[in-house]
Backbone as JSON, one array per atom type, in Angstrom:
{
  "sequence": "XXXXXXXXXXXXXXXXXXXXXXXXXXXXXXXXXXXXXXXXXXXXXXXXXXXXXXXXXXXXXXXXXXXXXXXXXXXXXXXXXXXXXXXXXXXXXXXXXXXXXXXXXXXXXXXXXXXXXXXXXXXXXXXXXXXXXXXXXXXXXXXXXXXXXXXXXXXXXXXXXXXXXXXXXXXXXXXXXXXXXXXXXXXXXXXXXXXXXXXXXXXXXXXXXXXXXXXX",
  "N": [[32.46, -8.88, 82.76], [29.96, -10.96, 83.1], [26.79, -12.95, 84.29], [24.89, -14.94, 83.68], [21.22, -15.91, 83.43], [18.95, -18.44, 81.53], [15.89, -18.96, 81.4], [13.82, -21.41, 80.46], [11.11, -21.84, 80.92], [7.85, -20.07, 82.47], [7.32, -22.19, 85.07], [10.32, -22.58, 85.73], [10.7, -20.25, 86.76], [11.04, -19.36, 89.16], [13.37, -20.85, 90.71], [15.48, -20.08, 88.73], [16.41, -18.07, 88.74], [16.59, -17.52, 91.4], [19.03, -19.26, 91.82], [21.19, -17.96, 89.95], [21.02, -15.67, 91.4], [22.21, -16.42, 93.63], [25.0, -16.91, 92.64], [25.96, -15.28, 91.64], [28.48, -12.61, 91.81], [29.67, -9.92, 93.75], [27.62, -6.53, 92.68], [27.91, -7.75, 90.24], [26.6, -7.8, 86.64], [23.39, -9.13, 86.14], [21.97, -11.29, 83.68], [18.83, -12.24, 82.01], [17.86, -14.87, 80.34], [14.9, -14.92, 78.54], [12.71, -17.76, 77.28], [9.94, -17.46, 74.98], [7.01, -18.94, 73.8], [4.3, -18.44, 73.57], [2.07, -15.85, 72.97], [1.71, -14.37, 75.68], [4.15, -13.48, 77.26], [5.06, -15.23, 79.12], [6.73, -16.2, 80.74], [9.17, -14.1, 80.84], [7.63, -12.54, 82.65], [6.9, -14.01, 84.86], [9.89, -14.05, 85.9], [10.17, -11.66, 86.37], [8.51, -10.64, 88.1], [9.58, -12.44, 90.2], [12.03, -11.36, 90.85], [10.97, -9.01, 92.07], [10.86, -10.08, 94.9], [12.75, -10.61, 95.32], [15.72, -9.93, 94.54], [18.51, -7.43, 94.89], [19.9, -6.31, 92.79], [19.77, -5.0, 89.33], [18.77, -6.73, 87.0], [18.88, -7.45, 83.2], [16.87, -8.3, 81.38], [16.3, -10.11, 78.4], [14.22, -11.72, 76.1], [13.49, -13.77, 74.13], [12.56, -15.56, 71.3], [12.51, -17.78, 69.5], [11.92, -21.07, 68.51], [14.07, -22.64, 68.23], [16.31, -22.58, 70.3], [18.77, -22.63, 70.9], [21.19, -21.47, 69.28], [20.45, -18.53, 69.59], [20.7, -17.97, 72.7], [23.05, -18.84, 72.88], [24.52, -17.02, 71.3], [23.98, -14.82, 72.86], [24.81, -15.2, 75.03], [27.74, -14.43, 74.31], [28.04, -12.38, 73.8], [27.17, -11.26, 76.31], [29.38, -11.79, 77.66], [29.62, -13.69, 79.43], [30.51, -15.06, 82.06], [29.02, -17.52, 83.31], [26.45, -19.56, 82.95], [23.04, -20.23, 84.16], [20.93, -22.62, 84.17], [17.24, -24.52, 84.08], [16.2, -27.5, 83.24], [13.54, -28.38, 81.82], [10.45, -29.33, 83.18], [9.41, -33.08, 83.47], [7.67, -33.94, 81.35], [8.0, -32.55, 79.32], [8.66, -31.26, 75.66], [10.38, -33.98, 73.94], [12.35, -32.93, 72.27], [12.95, -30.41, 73.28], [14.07, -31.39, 75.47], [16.5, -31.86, 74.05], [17.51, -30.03, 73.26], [18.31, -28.46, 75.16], [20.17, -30.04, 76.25], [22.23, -29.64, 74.05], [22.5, -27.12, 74.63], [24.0, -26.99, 77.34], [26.3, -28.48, 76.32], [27.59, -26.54, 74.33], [27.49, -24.26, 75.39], [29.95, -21.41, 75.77], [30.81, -20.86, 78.36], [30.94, -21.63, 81.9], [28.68, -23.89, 83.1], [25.64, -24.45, 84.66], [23.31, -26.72, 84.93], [20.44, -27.31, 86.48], [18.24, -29.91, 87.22], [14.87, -31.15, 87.71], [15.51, -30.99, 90.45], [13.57, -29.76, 93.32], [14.61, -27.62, 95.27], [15.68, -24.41, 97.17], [18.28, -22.28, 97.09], [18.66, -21.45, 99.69], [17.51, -23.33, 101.11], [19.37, -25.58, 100.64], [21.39, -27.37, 102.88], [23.06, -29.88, 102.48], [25.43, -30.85, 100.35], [26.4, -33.16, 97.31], [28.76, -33.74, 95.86], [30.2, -35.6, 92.79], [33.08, -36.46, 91.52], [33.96, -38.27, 88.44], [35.99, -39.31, 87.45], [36.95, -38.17, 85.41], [38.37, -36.0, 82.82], [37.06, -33.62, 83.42], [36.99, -32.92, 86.48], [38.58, -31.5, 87.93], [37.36, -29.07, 87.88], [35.19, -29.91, 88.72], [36.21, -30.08, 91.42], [36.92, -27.49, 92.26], [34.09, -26.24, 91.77], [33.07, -27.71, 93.94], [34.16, -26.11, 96.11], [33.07, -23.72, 95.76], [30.51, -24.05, 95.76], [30.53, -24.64, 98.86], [31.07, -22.06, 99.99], [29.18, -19.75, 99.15], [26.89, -21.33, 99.74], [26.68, -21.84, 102.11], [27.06, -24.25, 103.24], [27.33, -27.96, 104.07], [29.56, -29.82, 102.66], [29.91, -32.92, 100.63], [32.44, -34.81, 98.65], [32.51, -37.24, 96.42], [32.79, -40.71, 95.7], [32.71, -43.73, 94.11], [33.45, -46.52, 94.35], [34.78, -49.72, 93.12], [34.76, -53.54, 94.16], [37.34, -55.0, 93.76], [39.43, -54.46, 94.37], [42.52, -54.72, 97.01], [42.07, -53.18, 99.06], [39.52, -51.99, 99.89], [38.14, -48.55, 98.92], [40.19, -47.17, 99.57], [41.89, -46.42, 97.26], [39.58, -44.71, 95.82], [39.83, -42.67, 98.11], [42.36, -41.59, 97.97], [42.71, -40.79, 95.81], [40.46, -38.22, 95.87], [41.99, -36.73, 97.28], [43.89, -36.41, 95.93], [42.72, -34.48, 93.64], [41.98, -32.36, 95.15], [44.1, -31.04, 96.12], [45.83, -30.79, 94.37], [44.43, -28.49, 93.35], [44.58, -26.98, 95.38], [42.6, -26.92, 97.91], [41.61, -27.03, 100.72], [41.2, -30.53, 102.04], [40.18, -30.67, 104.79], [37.97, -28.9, 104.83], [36.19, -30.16, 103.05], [33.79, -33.05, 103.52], [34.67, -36.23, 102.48], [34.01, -38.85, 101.05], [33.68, -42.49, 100.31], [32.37, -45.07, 98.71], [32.64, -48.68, 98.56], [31.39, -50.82, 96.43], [29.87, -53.29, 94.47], [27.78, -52.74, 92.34], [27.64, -49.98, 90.65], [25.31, -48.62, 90.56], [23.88, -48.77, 92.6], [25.49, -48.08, 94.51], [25.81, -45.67, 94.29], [23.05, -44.6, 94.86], [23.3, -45.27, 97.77], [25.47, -43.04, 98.21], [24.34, -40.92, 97.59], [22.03, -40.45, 100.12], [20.49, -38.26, 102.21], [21.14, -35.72, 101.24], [20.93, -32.68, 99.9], [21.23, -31.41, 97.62], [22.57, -33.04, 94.4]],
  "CA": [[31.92, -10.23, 82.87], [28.59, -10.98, 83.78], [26.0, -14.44, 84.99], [23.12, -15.25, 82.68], [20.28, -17.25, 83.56], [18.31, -19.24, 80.4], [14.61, -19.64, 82.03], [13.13, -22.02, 79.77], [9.52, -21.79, 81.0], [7.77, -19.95, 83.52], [7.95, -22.86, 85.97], [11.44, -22.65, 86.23], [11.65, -18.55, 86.92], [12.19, -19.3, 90.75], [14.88, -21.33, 90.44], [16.96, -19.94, 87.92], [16.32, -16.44, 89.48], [17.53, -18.04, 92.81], [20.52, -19.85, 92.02], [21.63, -16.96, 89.91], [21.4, -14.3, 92.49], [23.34, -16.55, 94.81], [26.25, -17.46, 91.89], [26.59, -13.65, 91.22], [29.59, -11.85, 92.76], [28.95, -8.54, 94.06], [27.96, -5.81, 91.53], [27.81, -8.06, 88.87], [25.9, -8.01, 86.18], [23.21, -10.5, 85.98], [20.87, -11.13, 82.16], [18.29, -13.74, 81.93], [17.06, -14.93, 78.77], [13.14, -15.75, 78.87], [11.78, -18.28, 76.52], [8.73, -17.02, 75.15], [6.52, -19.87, 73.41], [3.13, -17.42, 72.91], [2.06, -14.14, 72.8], [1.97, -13.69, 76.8], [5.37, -13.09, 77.82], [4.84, -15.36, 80.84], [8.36, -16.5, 81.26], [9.64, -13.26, 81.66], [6.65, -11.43, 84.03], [7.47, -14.89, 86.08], [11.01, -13.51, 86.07], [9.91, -9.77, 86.64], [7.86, -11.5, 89.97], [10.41, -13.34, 91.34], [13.06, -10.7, 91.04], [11.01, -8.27, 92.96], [11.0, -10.65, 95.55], [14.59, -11.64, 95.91], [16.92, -9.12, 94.5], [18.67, -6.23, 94.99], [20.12, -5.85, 91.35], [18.29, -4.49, 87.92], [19.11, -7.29, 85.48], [18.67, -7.05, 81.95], [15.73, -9.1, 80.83], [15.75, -10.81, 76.82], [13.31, -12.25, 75.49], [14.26, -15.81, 73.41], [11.19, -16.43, 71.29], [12.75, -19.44, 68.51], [11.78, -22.52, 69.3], [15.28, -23.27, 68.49], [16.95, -21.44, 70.99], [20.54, -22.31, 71.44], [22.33, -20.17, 68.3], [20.55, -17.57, 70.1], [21.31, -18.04, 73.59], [24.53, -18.95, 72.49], [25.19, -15.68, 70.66], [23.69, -13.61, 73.87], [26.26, -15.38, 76.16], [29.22, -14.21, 74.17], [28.04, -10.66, 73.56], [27.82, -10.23, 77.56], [30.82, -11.98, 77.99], [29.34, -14.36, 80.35], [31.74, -15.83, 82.62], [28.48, -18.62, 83.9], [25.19, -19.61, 82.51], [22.36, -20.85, 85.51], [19.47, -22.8, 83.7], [16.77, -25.62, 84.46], [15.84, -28.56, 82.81], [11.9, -28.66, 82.18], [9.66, -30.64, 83.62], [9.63, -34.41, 82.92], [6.58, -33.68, 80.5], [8.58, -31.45, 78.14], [9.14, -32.64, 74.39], [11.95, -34.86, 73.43], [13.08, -31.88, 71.34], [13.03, -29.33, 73.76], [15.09, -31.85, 76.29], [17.35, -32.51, 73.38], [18.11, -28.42, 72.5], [19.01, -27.83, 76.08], [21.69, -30.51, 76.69], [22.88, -29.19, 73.52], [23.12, -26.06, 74.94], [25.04, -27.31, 77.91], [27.31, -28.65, 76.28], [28.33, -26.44, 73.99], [28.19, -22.97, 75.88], [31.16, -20.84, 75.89], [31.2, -20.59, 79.69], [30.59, -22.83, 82.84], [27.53, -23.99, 83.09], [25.05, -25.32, 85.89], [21.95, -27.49, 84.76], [19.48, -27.39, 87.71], [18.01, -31.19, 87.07], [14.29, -31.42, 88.92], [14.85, -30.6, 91.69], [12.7, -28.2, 94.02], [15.22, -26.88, 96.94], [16.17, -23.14, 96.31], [19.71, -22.45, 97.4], [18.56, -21.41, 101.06], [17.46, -24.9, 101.61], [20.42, -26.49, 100.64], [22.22, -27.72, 103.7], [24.04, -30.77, 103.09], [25.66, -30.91, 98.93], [26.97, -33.77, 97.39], [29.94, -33.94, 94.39], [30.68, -36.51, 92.38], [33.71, -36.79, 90.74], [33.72, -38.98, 87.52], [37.38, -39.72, 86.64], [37.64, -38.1, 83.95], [38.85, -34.23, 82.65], [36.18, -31.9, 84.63], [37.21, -33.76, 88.07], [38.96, -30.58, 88.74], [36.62, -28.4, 87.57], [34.19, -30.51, 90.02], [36.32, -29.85, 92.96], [36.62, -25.93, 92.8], [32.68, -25.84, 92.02], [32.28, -27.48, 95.36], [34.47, -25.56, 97.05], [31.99, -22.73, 95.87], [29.3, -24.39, 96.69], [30.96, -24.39, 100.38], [31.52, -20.8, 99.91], [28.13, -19.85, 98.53], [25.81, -21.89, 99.95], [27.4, -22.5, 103.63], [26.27, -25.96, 103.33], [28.13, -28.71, 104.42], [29.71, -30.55, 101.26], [30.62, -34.09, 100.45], [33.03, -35.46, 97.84], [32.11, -38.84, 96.99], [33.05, -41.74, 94.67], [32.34, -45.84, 94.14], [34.68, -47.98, 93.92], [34.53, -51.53, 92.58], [35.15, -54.11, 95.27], [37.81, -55.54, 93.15], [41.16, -53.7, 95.27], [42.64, -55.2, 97.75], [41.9, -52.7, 100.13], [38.79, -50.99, 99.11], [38.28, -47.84, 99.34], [41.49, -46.72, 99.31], [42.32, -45.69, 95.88], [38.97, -43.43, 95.66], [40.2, -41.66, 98.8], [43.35, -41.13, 97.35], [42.25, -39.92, 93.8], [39.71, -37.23, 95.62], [42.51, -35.74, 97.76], [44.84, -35.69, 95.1], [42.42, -33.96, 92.78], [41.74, -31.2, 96.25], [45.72, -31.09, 96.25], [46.1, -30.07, 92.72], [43.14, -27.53, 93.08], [44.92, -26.0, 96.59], [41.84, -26.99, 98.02], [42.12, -27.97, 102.0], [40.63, -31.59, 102.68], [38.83, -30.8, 105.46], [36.6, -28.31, 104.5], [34.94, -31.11, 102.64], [33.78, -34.85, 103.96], [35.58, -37.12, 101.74], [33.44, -40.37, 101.15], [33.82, -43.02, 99.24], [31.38, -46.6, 98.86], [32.94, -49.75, 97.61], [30.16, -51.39, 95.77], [29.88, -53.79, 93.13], [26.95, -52.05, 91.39], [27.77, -48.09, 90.75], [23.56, -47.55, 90.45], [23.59, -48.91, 94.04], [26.69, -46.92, 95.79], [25.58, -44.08, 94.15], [22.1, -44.35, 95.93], [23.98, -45.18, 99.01], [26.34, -41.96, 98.58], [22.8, -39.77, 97.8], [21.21, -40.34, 100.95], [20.93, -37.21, 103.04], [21.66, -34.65, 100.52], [19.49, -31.58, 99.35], [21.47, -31.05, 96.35], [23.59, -33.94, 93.74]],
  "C": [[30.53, -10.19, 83.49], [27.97, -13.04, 83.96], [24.48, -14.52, 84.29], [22.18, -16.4, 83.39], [19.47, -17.43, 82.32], [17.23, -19.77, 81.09], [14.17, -20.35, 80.81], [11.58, -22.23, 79.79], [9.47, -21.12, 82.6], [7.56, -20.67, 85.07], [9.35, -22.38, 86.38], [11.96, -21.19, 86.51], [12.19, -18.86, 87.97], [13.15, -19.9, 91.06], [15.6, -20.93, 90.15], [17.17, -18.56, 88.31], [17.39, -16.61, 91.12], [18.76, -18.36, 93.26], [21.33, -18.35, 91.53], [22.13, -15.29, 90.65], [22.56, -14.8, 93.6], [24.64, -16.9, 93.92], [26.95, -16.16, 91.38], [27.33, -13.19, 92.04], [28.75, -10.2, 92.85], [29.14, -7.66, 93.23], [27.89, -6.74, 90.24], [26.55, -8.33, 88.24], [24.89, -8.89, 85.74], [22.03, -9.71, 84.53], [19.94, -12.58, 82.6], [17.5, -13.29, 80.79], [16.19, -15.84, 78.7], [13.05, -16.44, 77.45], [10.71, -18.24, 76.33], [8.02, -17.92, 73.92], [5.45, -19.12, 72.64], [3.12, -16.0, 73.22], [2.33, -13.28, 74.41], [3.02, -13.11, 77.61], [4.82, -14.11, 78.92], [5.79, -15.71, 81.16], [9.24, -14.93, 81.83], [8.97, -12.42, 82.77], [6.87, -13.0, 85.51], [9.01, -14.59, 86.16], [10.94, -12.43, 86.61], [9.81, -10.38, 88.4], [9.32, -11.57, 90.66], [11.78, -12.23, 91.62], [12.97, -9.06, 92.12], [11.33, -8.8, 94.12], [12.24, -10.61, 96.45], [15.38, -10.9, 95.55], [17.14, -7.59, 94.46], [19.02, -5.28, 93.44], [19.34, -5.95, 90.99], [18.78, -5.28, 87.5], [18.67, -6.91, 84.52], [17.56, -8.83, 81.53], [15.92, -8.95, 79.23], [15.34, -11.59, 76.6], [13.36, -13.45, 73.8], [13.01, -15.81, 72.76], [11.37, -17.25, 69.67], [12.7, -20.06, 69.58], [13.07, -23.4, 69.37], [16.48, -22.6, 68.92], [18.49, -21.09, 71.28], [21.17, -21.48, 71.02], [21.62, -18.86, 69.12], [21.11, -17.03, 71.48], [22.66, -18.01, 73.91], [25.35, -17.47, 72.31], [25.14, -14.78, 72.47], [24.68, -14.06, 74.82], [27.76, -14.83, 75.71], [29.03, -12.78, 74.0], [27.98, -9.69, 75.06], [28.67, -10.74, 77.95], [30.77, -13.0, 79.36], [30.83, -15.2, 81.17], [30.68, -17.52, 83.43], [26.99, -18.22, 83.4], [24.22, -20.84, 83.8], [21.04, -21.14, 84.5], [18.78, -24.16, 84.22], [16.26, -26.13, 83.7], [13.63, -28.48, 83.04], [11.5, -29.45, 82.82], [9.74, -31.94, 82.73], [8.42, -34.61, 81.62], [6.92, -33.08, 79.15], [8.78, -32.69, 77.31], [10.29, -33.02, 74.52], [12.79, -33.7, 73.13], [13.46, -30.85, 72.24], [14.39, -29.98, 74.64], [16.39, -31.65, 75.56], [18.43, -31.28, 73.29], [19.09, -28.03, 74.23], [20.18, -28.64, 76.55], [22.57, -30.27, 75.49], [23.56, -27.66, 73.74], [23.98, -26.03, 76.19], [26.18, -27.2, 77.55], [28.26, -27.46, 75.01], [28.46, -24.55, 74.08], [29.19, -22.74, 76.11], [31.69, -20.34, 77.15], [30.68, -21.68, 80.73], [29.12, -22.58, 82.61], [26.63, -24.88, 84.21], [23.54, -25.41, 84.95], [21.45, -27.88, 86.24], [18.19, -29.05, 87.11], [16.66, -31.42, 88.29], [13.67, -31.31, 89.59], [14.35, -29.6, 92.63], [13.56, -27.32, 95.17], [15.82, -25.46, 95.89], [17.62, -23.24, 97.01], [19.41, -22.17, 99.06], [18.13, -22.78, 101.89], [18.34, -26.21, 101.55], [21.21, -26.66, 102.02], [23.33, -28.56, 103.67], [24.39, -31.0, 101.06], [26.67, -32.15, 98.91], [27.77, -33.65, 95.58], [30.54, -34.77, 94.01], [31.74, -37.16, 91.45], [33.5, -37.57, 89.75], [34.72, -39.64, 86.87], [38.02, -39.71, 85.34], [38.25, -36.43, 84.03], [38.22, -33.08, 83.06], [36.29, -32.13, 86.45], [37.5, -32.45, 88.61], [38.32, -29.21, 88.79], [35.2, -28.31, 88.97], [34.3, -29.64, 91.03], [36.11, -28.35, 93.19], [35.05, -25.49, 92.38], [32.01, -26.52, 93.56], [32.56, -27.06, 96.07], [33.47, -24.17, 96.83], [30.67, -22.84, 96.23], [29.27, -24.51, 98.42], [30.48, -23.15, 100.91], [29.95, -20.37, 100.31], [27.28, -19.92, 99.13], [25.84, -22.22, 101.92], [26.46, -23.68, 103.95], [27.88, -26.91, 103.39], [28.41, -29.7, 103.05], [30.62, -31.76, 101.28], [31.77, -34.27, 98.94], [33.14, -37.15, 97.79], [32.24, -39.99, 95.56], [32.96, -42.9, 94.59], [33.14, -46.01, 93.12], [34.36, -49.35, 93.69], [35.28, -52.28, 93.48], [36.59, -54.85, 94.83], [39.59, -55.46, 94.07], [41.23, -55.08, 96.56], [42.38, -54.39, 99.07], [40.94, -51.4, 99.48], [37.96, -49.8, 99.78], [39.45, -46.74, 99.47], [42.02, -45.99, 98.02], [41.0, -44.48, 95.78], [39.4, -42.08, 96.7], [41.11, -40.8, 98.34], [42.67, -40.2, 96.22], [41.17, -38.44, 94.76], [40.62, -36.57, 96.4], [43.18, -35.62, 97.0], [44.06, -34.45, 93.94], [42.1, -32.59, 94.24], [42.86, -30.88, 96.17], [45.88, -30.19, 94.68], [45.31, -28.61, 92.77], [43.71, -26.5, 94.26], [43.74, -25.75, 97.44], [42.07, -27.86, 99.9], [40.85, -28.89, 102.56], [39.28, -31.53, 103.77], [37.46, -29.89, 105.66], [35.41, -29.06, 104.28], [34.59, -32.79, 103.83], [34.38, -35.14, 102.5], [34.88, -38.88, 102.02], [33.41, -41.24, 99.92], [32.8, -44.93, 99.73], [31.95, -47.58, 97.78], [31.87, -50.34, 97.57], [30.36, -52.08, 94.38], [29.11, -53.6, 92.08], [27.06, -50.23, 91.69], [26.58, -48.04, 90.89], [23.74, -47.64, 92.42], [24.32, -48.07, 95.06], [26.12, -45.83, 95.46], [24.28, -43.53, 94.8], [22.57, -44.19, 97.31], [24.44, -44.03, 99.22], [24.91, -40.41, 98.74], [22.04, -39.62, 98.9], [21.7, -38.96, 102.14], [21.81, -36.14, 102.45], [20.81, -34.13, 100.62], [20.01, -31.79, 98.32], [22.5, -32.24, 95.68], [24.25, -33.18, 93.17]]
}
């Protein structure tokens, strides 16, 4: 098994170089697959950089250069047997098309996947993480990625959900629902905070629940 990172431009080497070194188990193999646009290679010599920097492992550096990158990416995740793909979202400037290829490649990689969305903190600056359940079929998926993000990152981690003022006692049912989904997972409560914001607009709780994070 191995941990791929998908740099999409040399902006995003230090990031995806970053998270990846900290999502790698020990000994394992890490690949990152540079997107290369023109003739310079600069996606991967901003990969080369950053890896003198920061790691102790040799990865395996490939070189991506379709503009329509997923069937390839795709393929290279199943040939190392990826067990997790670490990539970032361009800048807010990037084409439509380019945005469009990579939430296609989200969604339909053959292994977990973390979209880095953004933002600038590397994983050593993370202190305080927040997880947002959604109530639907990756809830539990959620919870044991934040118990690795516990792990991981030794950052202090929330679990956090909005509720509609509508209950008679609100608040209550989201609590419930995020320990039962920690319960199912064998996951012990107080590792995490456990917060929940009754609110009659989700945009608004969910600002409320964001404040005083590094990482969503």
């Amino acid at each position: 098994m191995s941990i791929c990172g998908f740099v999409p431009g040399p902006d995003a080497a230090a990031m995806v170089v970053a998270w990846v070194d900290r999502f790698a188990d020990d000994e394992e193999e890490m690949t990152f697959l540079c997107l290369e646009t023109g003739p310079d290679r600069e996606t991967t010599e901003a990969v080369r950089e950053m890896l003198v920097k920061g790691s102790d492992n040799v990865p395996l550096l490939i070189t991506i250069d379709e503009s329509d990158f997923v069937r390839p990416v795709l393929k290279q995740l199943r040939q190392a047997k990826s067990r997790q793909l670490v990539t970032a979202f361009p800048k807010l400037a990037a084409s439509e098309e380019k945005k469009q290829a990579m939430l296609r490649l989200l969604k339909t990689a053959s292994c977990e996947t973390i979209g880095l969305l953004y933002g600038e903190h590397l994983p050593s600056q993370v202190k305080r993480a927040l997880v947002v359940p959604t109530g639907y079929q990756d809830d539990r998926t959620a919870a044991r990625f934040a118990n690795s993000l516990r792990q991981r990152l030794d950052a202090e981690v929330t679990l956090g959900v909005i509720e509609d003022t509508s209950g008679a006692q609100p608040g209550k049912a989201g609590t419930n629902y995020l320990r039962s989904i920690l319960h199912e997972e064998s996951l012990d409560e107080h590792d995490f905070e456990v917060k929940v914001i009754a609110s009659e607009y989700k945009r608004k709780g969910l600002l409320e629940l964001c404040e005083d994070h590094d990482l969503i």
